[in-house]
Amino acid sequence: QTSPAPVQVQGLLGGVTEISAGHTNTCAIEGDAARCWGSNISGQLGYGIGPDSSVPVHVAGLADGVTSIATGWLHSCAVIDNGAKCWGSSEYGQVGDGSIWDEQTDIFHEEPRDVAGLATGVVDVVTGAIHSCSLELSGTVRCWGDNRAGQLGDGTRADKATPVDVVELGSGLVSISVGIDYTCVLTSDGGVKCWGENSHGQLGDGTTTGRYTPVSVSELGSSVTVIAAGAG
């Protein structure tokens, strides 16, 4: 049932430090534990095989140590103990554990899986519709999943089931944000770079040409402190 006014989320009485709303589910960090609610059609609530839930459920194995959480179209990801874990649909490799859809089965993981190669040093993880990216303590950005618009930034349009480095980006990055099928980062010198889908000019480079590697956003100067990417 829809509501025209805010309602209290049942079971989340306090201590929530972060929240992320995806397409059909929502996740939050309460204390340092991960909890999710909404649709579980692809296991994106992370509590195992089970029905949708209208109240928060604990994500399996993420009872403490969670510092960042993000929800996509049908998958979710979190940073725990400086490593990255994801769960839900991996149709395009967006869970990052090497699994990807084939003609025999729909791949989804109803409990968190380790993202390959991201066991330490991760400070943030973000999710687009069907791709994911991480920001590491070193300032390095890696992405995985759907790449039809070049949103992984590795110079190709091939989907990746494990993280790949974003090319021509360098290090010293301070934050990252993703849209449905594009990605942007804030650099340490206050600039912004983006890559991926650009049909509506969402990359901000003065064109509507899709980019498979990062381009600088035009006319922003060098004093940007916060970035946010939308739907498209």
GROMACS .gro file of C-alpha atoms in nm:
model
  232
    1GLN     CA    1   0.000   0.000   0.000
    2THR     CA    2   0.134   0.339  -0.099
    3SER     CA    3   0.152   0.627   0.145
    4PRO     CA    4   0.136   1.003   0.069
    5ALA     CA    5   0.320   1.076   0.393
    6PRO     CA    6   0.630   0.928   0.564
    7VAL     CA    7   0.577   0.613   0.771
    8GLN     CA    8   0.810   0.459   1.025
    9VAL     CA    9   1.010   0.164   0.895
   10GLN     CA   10   0.923  -0.116   1.133
   11GLY     CA   11   1.211  -0.254   1.336
   12LEU     CA   12   1.455   0.028   1.261
   13LEU     CA   13   1.428   0.223   1.584
   14GLY     CA   14   1.757   0.409   1.572
   15GLY     CA   15   2.123   0.392   1.490
   16VAL     CA   16   2.077   0.395   1.112
   17THR     CA   17   2.387   0.545   0.953
   18GLU     CA   18   2.325   0.482   0.582
   19ILE     CA   19   2.033   0.392   0.355
   20SER     CA   20   2.005   0.306  -0.014
   21ALA     CA   21   1.689   0.266  -0.225
   22GLY     CA   22   1.704   0.040  -0.530
   23HIS     CA   23   1.444  -0.040  -0.792
   24THR     CA   24   1.239  -0.284  -0.584
   25ASN     CA   25   1.413  -0.303  -0.246
   26THR     CA   26   1.579  -0.086   0.016
   27CYS     CA   27   1.878  -0.155   0.239
   28ALA     CA   28   2.019   0.019   0.546
   29ILE     CA   29   2.306  -0.001   0.789
   30GLU     CA   30   2.179  -0.015   1.148
   31GLY     CA   31   2.468   0.016   1.387
   32ASP     CA   32   2.712  -0.173   1.168
   33ALA     CA   33   2.472  -0.447   1.051
   34ALA     CA   34   2.302  -0.469   0.711
   35ARG     CA   35   1.924  -0.501   0.682
   36CYS     CA   36   1.706  -0.499   0.369
   37TRP     CA   37   1.336  -0.504   0.278
   38GLY     CA   38   1.114  -0.514  -0.031
   39SER     CA   39   1.128  -0.756  -0.323
   40ASN     CA   40   1.337  -1.073  -0.296
   41ILE     CA   41   1.265  -1.208  -0.644
   42SER     CA   42   1.637  -1.242  -0.719
   43GLY     CA   43   1.765  -1.279  -0.364
   44GLN     CA   44   1.846  -0.908  -0.333
   45LEU     CA   45   1.742  -0.899   0.033
   46GLY     CA   46   2.032  -1.130   0.114
   47TYR     CA   47   1.859  -1.345   0.375
   48GLY     CA   48   1.829  -1.663   0.174
   49ILE     CA   49   1.559  -1.813  -0.043
   50GLY     CA   50   1.232  -1.666   0.075
   51PRO     CA   51   0.945  -1.432  -0.002
   52ASP     CA   52   0.944  -1.055  -0.028
   53SER     CA   53   0.952  -0.875   0.306
   54SER     CA   54   0.766  -0.557   0.404
   55VAL     CA   55   0.989  -0.518   0.712
   56PRO     CA   56   1.370  -0.518   0.737
   57VAL     CA   57   1.546  -0.854   0.749
   58HIS     CA   58   1.906  -0.918   0.848
   59VAL     CA   59   2.141  -0.983   0.557
   60ALA     CA   60   2.306  -1.320   0.616
   61GLY     CA   61   2.659  -1.290   0.751
   62LEU     CA   62   2.654  -0.910   0.771
   63ALA     CA   63   2.573  -0.865   1.140
   64ASP     CA   64   2.863  -0.629   1.208
   65GLY     CA   65   3.149  -0.448   1.038
   66VAL     CA   66   2.938  -0.301   0.754
   67THR     CA   67   3.041   0.052   0.655
   68SER     CA   68   2.870   0.109   0.318
   69ILE     CA   69   2.566  -0.036   0.139
   70ALA     CA   70   2.409   0.007  -0.205
   71THR     CA   71   2.114  -0.136  -0.397
   72GLY     CA   72   2.072  -0.173  -0.772
   73TRP     CA   73   1.799  -0.307  -0.998
   74LEU     CA   74   1.799  -0.664  -0.866
   75HIS     CA   75   2.120  -0.681  -0.664
   76SER     CA   76   2.278  -0.525  -0.357
   77CYS     CA   77   2.634  -0.472  -0.235
   78ALA     CA   78   2.810  -0.376   0.088
   79VAL     CA   79   3.152  -0.297   0.227
   80ILE     CA   80   3.235  -0.511   0.531
   81ASP     CA   81   3.572  -0.517   0.706
   82ASN     CA   82   3.719  -0.327   0.408
   83GLY     CA   83   3.614  -0.596   0.161
   84ALA     CA   84   3.322  -0.596  -0.084
   85LYS     CA   85   3.030  -0.840  -0.093
   86CYS     CA   86   2.729  -0.850  -0.325
   87TRP     CA   87   2.414  -1.059  -0.358
   88GLY     CA   88   2.105  -1.098  -0.578
   89SER     CA   89   2.095  -1.125  -0.957
   90SER     CA   90   2.424  -1.183  -1.138
   91GLU     CA   91   2.273  -1.200  -1.486
   92TYR     CA   92   2.541  -0.964  -1.616
   93GLY     CA   93   2.807  -1.042  -1.357
   94GLN     CA   94   2.704  -0.756  -1.128
   95VAL     CA   95   2.762  -0.963  -0.810
   96GLY     CA   96   3.130  -0.974  -0.906
   97ASP     CA   97   3.215  -1.328  -0.794
   98GLY     CA   98   3.277  -1.457  -1.146
   99SER     CA   99   2.925  -1.590  -1.204
  100ILE     CA  100   2.721  -1.477  -1.503
  101TRP     CA  101   2.403  -1.583  -1.680
  102ASP     CA  102   2.413  -1.854  -1.941
  103GLU     CA  103   2.148  -2.028  -2.150
  104GLN     CA  104   2.097  -2.300  -1.890
  105THR     CA  105   2.015  -2.102  -1.578
  106ASP     CA  106   1.935  -1.764  -1.428
  107ILE     CA  107   2.220  -1.687  -1.187
  108PHE     CA  108   2.131  -1.528  -0.857
  109HIS     CA  109   2.277  -1.547  -0.509
  110GLU     CA  110   2.039  -1.525  -0.215
  111GLU     CA  111   2.323  -1.457   0.031
  112PRO     CA  112   2.631  -1.232   0.005
  113ARG     CA  113   2.928  -1.342  -0.204
  114ASP     CA  114   3.282  -1.203  -0.191
  115VAL     CA  115   3.361  -0.976  -0.484
  116ALA     CA  116   3.668  -1.126  -0.648
  117GLY     CA  117   3.991  -0.944  -0.574
  118LEU     CA  118   3.836  -0.694  -0.331
  119ALA     CA  119   3.914  -0.850   0.007
  120THR     CA  120   4.082  -0.544   0.159
  121GLY     CA  121   4.116  -0.170   0.114
  122VAL     CA  122   3.761  -0.095  -0.006
  123VAL     CA  123   3.604   0.223   0.132
  124ASP     CA  124   3.285   0.248  -0.077
  125VAL     CA  125   3.073   0.042  -0.314
  126VAL     CA  126   2.802   0.175  -0.545
  127THR     CA  127   2.549   0.009  -0.774
  128GLY     CA  128   2.391   0.115  -1.099
  129ALA     CA  129   2.100  -0.071  -1.253
  130ILE     CA  130   2.306  -0.380  -1.336
  131HIS     CA  131   2.666  -0.279  -1.273
  132SER     CA  132   2.870  -0.211  -0.960
  133CYS     CA  133   3.183  -0.015  -0.875
  134SER     CA  134   3.417   0.013  -0.578
  135LEU     CA  135   3.641   0.289  -0.449
  136GLU     CA  136   3.954   0.174  -0.271
  137LEU     CA  137   4.160   0.344  -0.002
  138SER     CA  138   4.433   0.402  -0.260
  139GLY     CA  139   4.187   0.603  -0.471
  140THR     CA  140   4.156   0.329  -0.732
  141VAL     CA  141   3.815   0.259  -0.892
  142ARG     CA  142   3.711  -0.082  -1.020
  143CYS     CA  143   3.381  -0.182  -1.183
  144TRP     CA  144   3.200  -0.502  -1.285
  145GLY     CA  145   2.874  -0.623  -1.440
  146ASP     CA  146   2.682  -0.486  -1.738
  147ASN     CA  147   2.895  -0.289  -1.983
  148ARG     CA  148   2.673  -0.238  -2.284
  149ALA     CA  149   2.720   0.140  -2.262
  150GLY     CA  150   3.083   0.131  -2.151
  151GLN     CA  151   2.988   0.210  -1.790
  152LEU     CA  152   3.270  -0.007  -1.653
  153GLY     CA  153   3.523   0.233  -1.801
  154ASP     CA  154   3.770  -0.030  -1.921
  155GLY     CA  155   3.756   0.081  -2.284
  156THR     CA  156   3.526  -0.202  -2.398
  157ARG     CA  157   3.156  -0.288  -2.409
  158ALA     CA  158   3.202  -0.645  -2.284
  159ASP     CA  159   3.032  -0.743  -1.957
  160LYS     CA  160   3.268  -0.838  -1.675
  161ALA     CA  161   3.186  -1.087  -1.398
  162THR     CA  162   3.482  -0.972  -1.184
  163PRO     CA  163   3.619  -0.621  -1.120
  164VAL     CA  164   3.825  -0.442  -1.383
  165ASP     CA  165   4.028  -0.124  -1.343
  166VAL     CA  166   3.883   0.192  -1.492
  167VAL     CA  167   4.144   0.301  -1.746
  168GLU     CA  168   4.296   0.646  -1.792
  169LEU     CA  169   4.169   0.753  -1.452
  170GLY     CA  170   4.475   0.755  -1.231
  171SER     CA  171   4.447   0.752  -0.854
  172GLY     CA  172   4.368   1.006  -0.583
  173LEU     CA  173   3.991   0.982  -0.626
  174VAL     CA  174   3.768   1.082  -0.335
  175SER     CA  175   3.415   0.967  -0.421
  176ILE     CA  176   3.210   0.777  -0.678
  177SER     CA  177   2.849   0.781  -0.796
  178VAL     CA  178   2.663   0.577  -1.058
  179GLY     CA  179   2.352   0.623  -1.267
  180ILE     CA  180   2.159   0.351  -1.445
  181ASP     CA  181   2.432   0.294  -1.703
  182TYR     CA  182   2.700   0.553  -1.644
  183THR     CA  183   2.955   0.629  -1.373
  184CYS     CA  184   3.117   0.945  -1.234
  185VAL     CA  185   3.402   1.015  -0.992
  186LEU     CA  186   3.518   1.317  -0.798
  187THR     CA  187   3.893   1.370  -0.820
  188SER     CA  188   4.117   1.493  -0.544
  189ASP     CA  189   4.167   1.825  -0.724
  190GLY     CA  190   3.794   1.897  -0.726
  191GLY     CA  191   3.722   1.790  -1.083
  192VAL     CA  192   3.467   1.535  -1.210
  193LYS     CA  193   3.509   1.259  -1.468
  194CYS     CA  194   3.234   1.038  -1.612
  195TRP     CA  195   3.191   0.751  -1.858
  196GLY     CA  196   2.919   0.531  -2.008
  197GLU     CA  197   2.581   0.620  -2.159
  198ASN     CA  198   2.558   0.979  -2.285
  199SER     CA  199   2.247   0.997  -2.503
  200HIS     CA  200   2.107   1.282  -2.293
  201GLY     CA  201   2.439   1.450  -2.222
  202GLN     CA  202   2.464   1.297  -1.875
  203LEU     CA  203   2.844   1.278  -1.894
  204GLY     CA  204   2.865   1.656  -1.911
  205ASP     CA  205   3.139   1.672  -2.173
  206GLY     CA  206   2.938   1.886  -2.416
  207THR     CA  207   2.838   1.594  -2.639
  208THR     CA  208   2.583   1.313  -2.656
  209THR     CA  209   2.847   1.056  -2.754
  210GLY     CA  210   2.883   0.752  -2.531
  211ARG     CA  211   3.225   0.709  -2.373
  212TYR     CA  212   3.398   0.383  -2.283
  213THR     CA  213   3.671   0.560  -2.087
  214PRO     CA  214   3.651   0.861  -1.852
  215VAL     CA  215   3.605   1.216  -1.982
  216SER     CA  216   3.617   1.538  -1.783
  217VAL     CA  217   3.293   1.721  -1.712
  218SER     CA  218   3.315   2.061  -1.883
  219GLU     CA  219   3.289   2.403  -1.718
  220LEU     CA  220   3.290   2.285  -1.358
  221GLY     CA  221   3.612   2.438  -1.240
  222SER     CA  222   3.804   2.266  -0.962
  223SER     CA  223   3.601   2.324  -0.648
  224VAL     CA  224   3.344   2.042  -0.658
  225THR     CA  225   3.290   1.875  -0.320
  226VAL     CA  226   2.996   1.635  -0.380
  227ILE     CA  227   2.868   1.444  -0.686
  228ALA     CA  228   2.549   1.248  -0.751
  229ALA     CA  229   2.440   1.056  -1.062
  230GLY     CA  230   2.074   1.006  -1.152
  231ALA     CA  231   1.872   0.775  -1.373
  232GLY     CA  232   1.991   0.909  -1.705
   0.00000   0.00000   0.00000
